[in-house]
C-alpha angles and dihedrals in degrees: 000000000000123000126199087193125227116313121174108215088252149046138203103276132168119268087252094043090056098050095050090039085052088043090056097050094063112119124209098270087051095046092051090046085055092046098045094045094048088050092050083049090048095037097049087034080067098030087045089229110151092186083061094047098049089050084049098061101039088050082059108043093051096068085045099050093052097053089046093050095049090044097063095036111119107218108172108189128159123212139202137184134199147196130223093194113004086192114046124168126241113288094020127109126229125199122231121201124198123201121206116199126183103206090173129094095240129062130246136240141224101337131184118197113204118186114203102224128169116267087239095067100051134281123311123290117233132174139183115214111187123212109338116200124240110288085008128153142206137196136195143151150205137188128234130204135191130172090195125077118237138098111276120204116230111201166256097272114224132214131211131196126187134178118252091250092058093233094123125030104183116192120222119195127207113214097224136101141177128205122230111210116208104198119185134260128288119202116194111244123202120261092253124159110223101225106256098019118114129252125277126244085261121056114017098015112196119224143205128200116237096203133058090187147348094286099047088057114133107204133195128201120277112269124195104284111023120143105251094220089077087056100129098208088194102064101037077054093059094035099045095228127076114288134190138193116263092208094160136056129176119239121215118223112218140229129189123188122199123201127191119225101168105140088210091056093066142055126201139034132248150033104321092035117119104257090048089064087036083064092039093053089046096054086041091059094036090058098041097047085050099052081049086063105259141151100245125203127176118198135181135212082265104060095249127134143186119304109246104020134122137255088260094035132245119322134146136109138273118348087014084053093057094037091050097046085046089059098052094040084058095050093049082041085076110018122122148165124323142230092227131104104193146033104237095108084059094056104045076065094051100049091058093096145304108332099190115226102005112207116185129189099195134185127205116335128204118200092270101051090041083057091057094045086050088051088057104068092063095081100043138073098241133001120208120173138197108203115184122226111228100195089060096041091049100046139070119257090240087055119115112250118252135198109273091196095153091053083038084060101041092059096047087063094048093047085042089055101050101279125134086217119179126185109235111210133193116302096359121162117238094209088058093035085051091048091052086050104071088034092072095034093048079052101047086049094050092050095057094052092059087050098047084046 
């Protein structure tokens, strides 16, 4: 929960300061009362009517009373907002809700609550709450919307008082704000096994001794449970506690995704344009291989990661697993095209050493670039790439097809050099596109088997 702490609906303000501040808070009604007052004065100052005098300046005065009044009323509220959810993806609507305390000894008046919120996420909320008691409070609430990623500020909530004659109308500010973070959209992808790549840290866990003998043994303390026969007696003899053998660590299968952000790569702007499901499919396979157990890495065509993660990227269970996939959603939330021209950042990265499973969401490739992608797939365990198809993603659906024979042969040199590459045309689904995936590499490794054998 966010507070926007206590604020009376004053501060301290020069003489000068707090008339103009009154003037400008006349409303329509209270600047035609003052006009209308100051014309009867003039008019039965030159006709020499009291009685018109007298309807002139009260038709004067009132307008002015009232901002006075309102101006010197101490009003002294509290208000809160708060996100449910904080993280939504792309397309999804979260609620805000917005809590109104009086923490004075006197009751308000006629208030109006108005909420700053980006253009993107709908119109601007507003609410009237009418008297609200000593010590009183209020609630409501308003949903917002966006289709495009990003993190959106909410922010500061104003607050308006006016008279009940409608003649002033004084705006208060709160000075805090929340963010509202649009991730994008993640679409569920089927539990396949790409033929080659290694298990996961779930079913079928590998292994990997930690000794190679009795003195190479690295022990831990006893914890409740733990069978006694793995008690080793040489080391809780040098210790002092009870010791046992740790013959066994897991060993965490990896996983790295590139994206390409390269603005050359793409054509087009919004919600349905192809970077923006480049973005989506990479946040899709980023969230399934981590559920799966995975040390996840996302990389760019820059050769930038996430902020935060390890050298072999993020990887745990449970709550880490949420954190870790949270961090990642926020930094797709607001990335965006690159400066660059080529990949070969990315793959001074990649060549690093063996990445594990390599997943790639790639744009539009010249023969140069297409030659560095192909380079990649030499230091991991398995290589899949989404190549979108620019004639598809350019065109309109009613269009008439045309040859891509430059993507055609792009694909032909990653899958040449190792790659599972698939063409990605317009409106294509991932979880189809990822089926499809491990059916042509299941193929390609059976294949090979036939042919080693």
């Amino acid at each position: 929960m966010s507070t926007g702490g206590t604020a009376p609906a004053e501060a301290d303000r020069g003489e000068t300061s707090g008339v103009r501040t009154a003037l400008a808070g006349l409303t329509t009604r209270g600047r035609s009362f003052l006009a209308a007052g100051i014309a009867a004065a003039i008019c039965a100052f030159v006709l020499g009517l009291s009685e018109l005098l007298r309807v002139g300046l009260l038709l004067a005065v009132l307008p002015l009373i009232c901002a006075t009044v309102l101006y010197r009323t101490r009003y002294r509220v509290a208000a809160s907002r708060r996100l449910a959810p904080a993280r939504v993806p792309a397309g999804s609507e979260a609620r805000v809700h917005l809590r109104m305390d009086n923490v004075s000894r006197l009751p308000t008046g006629l208030l109006m609550l108005q909420d700053r919120v980006p253009y993107v996420l709908g119109p601007r909320p507003r609410f009237v709450l009418d008297r609200v008691e000593p010590h009183g409070r209020r609630e409501v609430s308003y949903r917002v919307r966006s289709d495009l990623r990003g993190r959106y500020p909410l922010g500061p909530l104003q607050l308006r008082l006016t008279d009940p004659f409608g003649m002033c109308e004084l705006t208060r500010s709160f000075s805090a704000c929340d963010t509202l973070t649009v991730i994008p959209r993640v679409e569920p992808l089927a539990p396949v096994r790409f033929g080659g790549e290694a298990q996961g840290y779930g079913d079928g866990r590998q292994r990997s001794l930690a000794l190679a003998g009795e003195d190479d043994v690295i022990p831990r303390g006893y914890r409740y449970g733990d069978d006694l026969r793995r008690v080793h007696w040489r080391s809780t003899a040098r210790y002092g506690e009870l010791m046992v053998r740790r013959e066994e660590q897991p060993r965490r299968s990896r996983c790295t995704v590139l994206l390409d952000t390269r603005g050359g790569a793409y054509e087009g702007a919004g919600p349905d344009s192809a970077f923006e499901w480049a973005v989506s499919g990479a946040a899709s396979v980023l969230v399934h291989m981590l559920e799966r157990g995975f040390s996840v890495r996302l990389l760019t065509d820059s050769g930038s990661a996430v902020p935060g993660e390890g050298a072999d990227g993020f990887a745990g269970t449970g709550q880490e697993t949420a954190d870790a996939a949270g961090l990642m959603m926020d930094t797709l939330a607001v990335i965006d095209y690159s400066d660059g021209t080529g990949l070969s950042r990315a793959y001074d990265v990649l060549r690093g050493g063996n990445e594990g499973l390599l997943i790639a969401f790639l744009g539009d490739l010249d023969e140069e670039q297409a030659t560095t992608v192909a380079k990649m797939s030499r230091r991991s365990g398995g290589a899949v790439a989404f190549v979108l198809d620019p004639d598809t993603w350019t065109r309109e659906a009613t269009d008439v097809p045309r040859p891509g024979d430059r993507h055609a042969e792009r694909l032909r040199m990653l899958r040449e050099a190792g790659w599972t590459a698939l063409s990605v045309p317009r409106g294509a689904s991932m979880d189809e596109l990822w089926r499809q995936a491990d059916r042509e590499r299941s193929g390609l490794a059976a294949v090979s088997g036939e042919a080693r054998g």
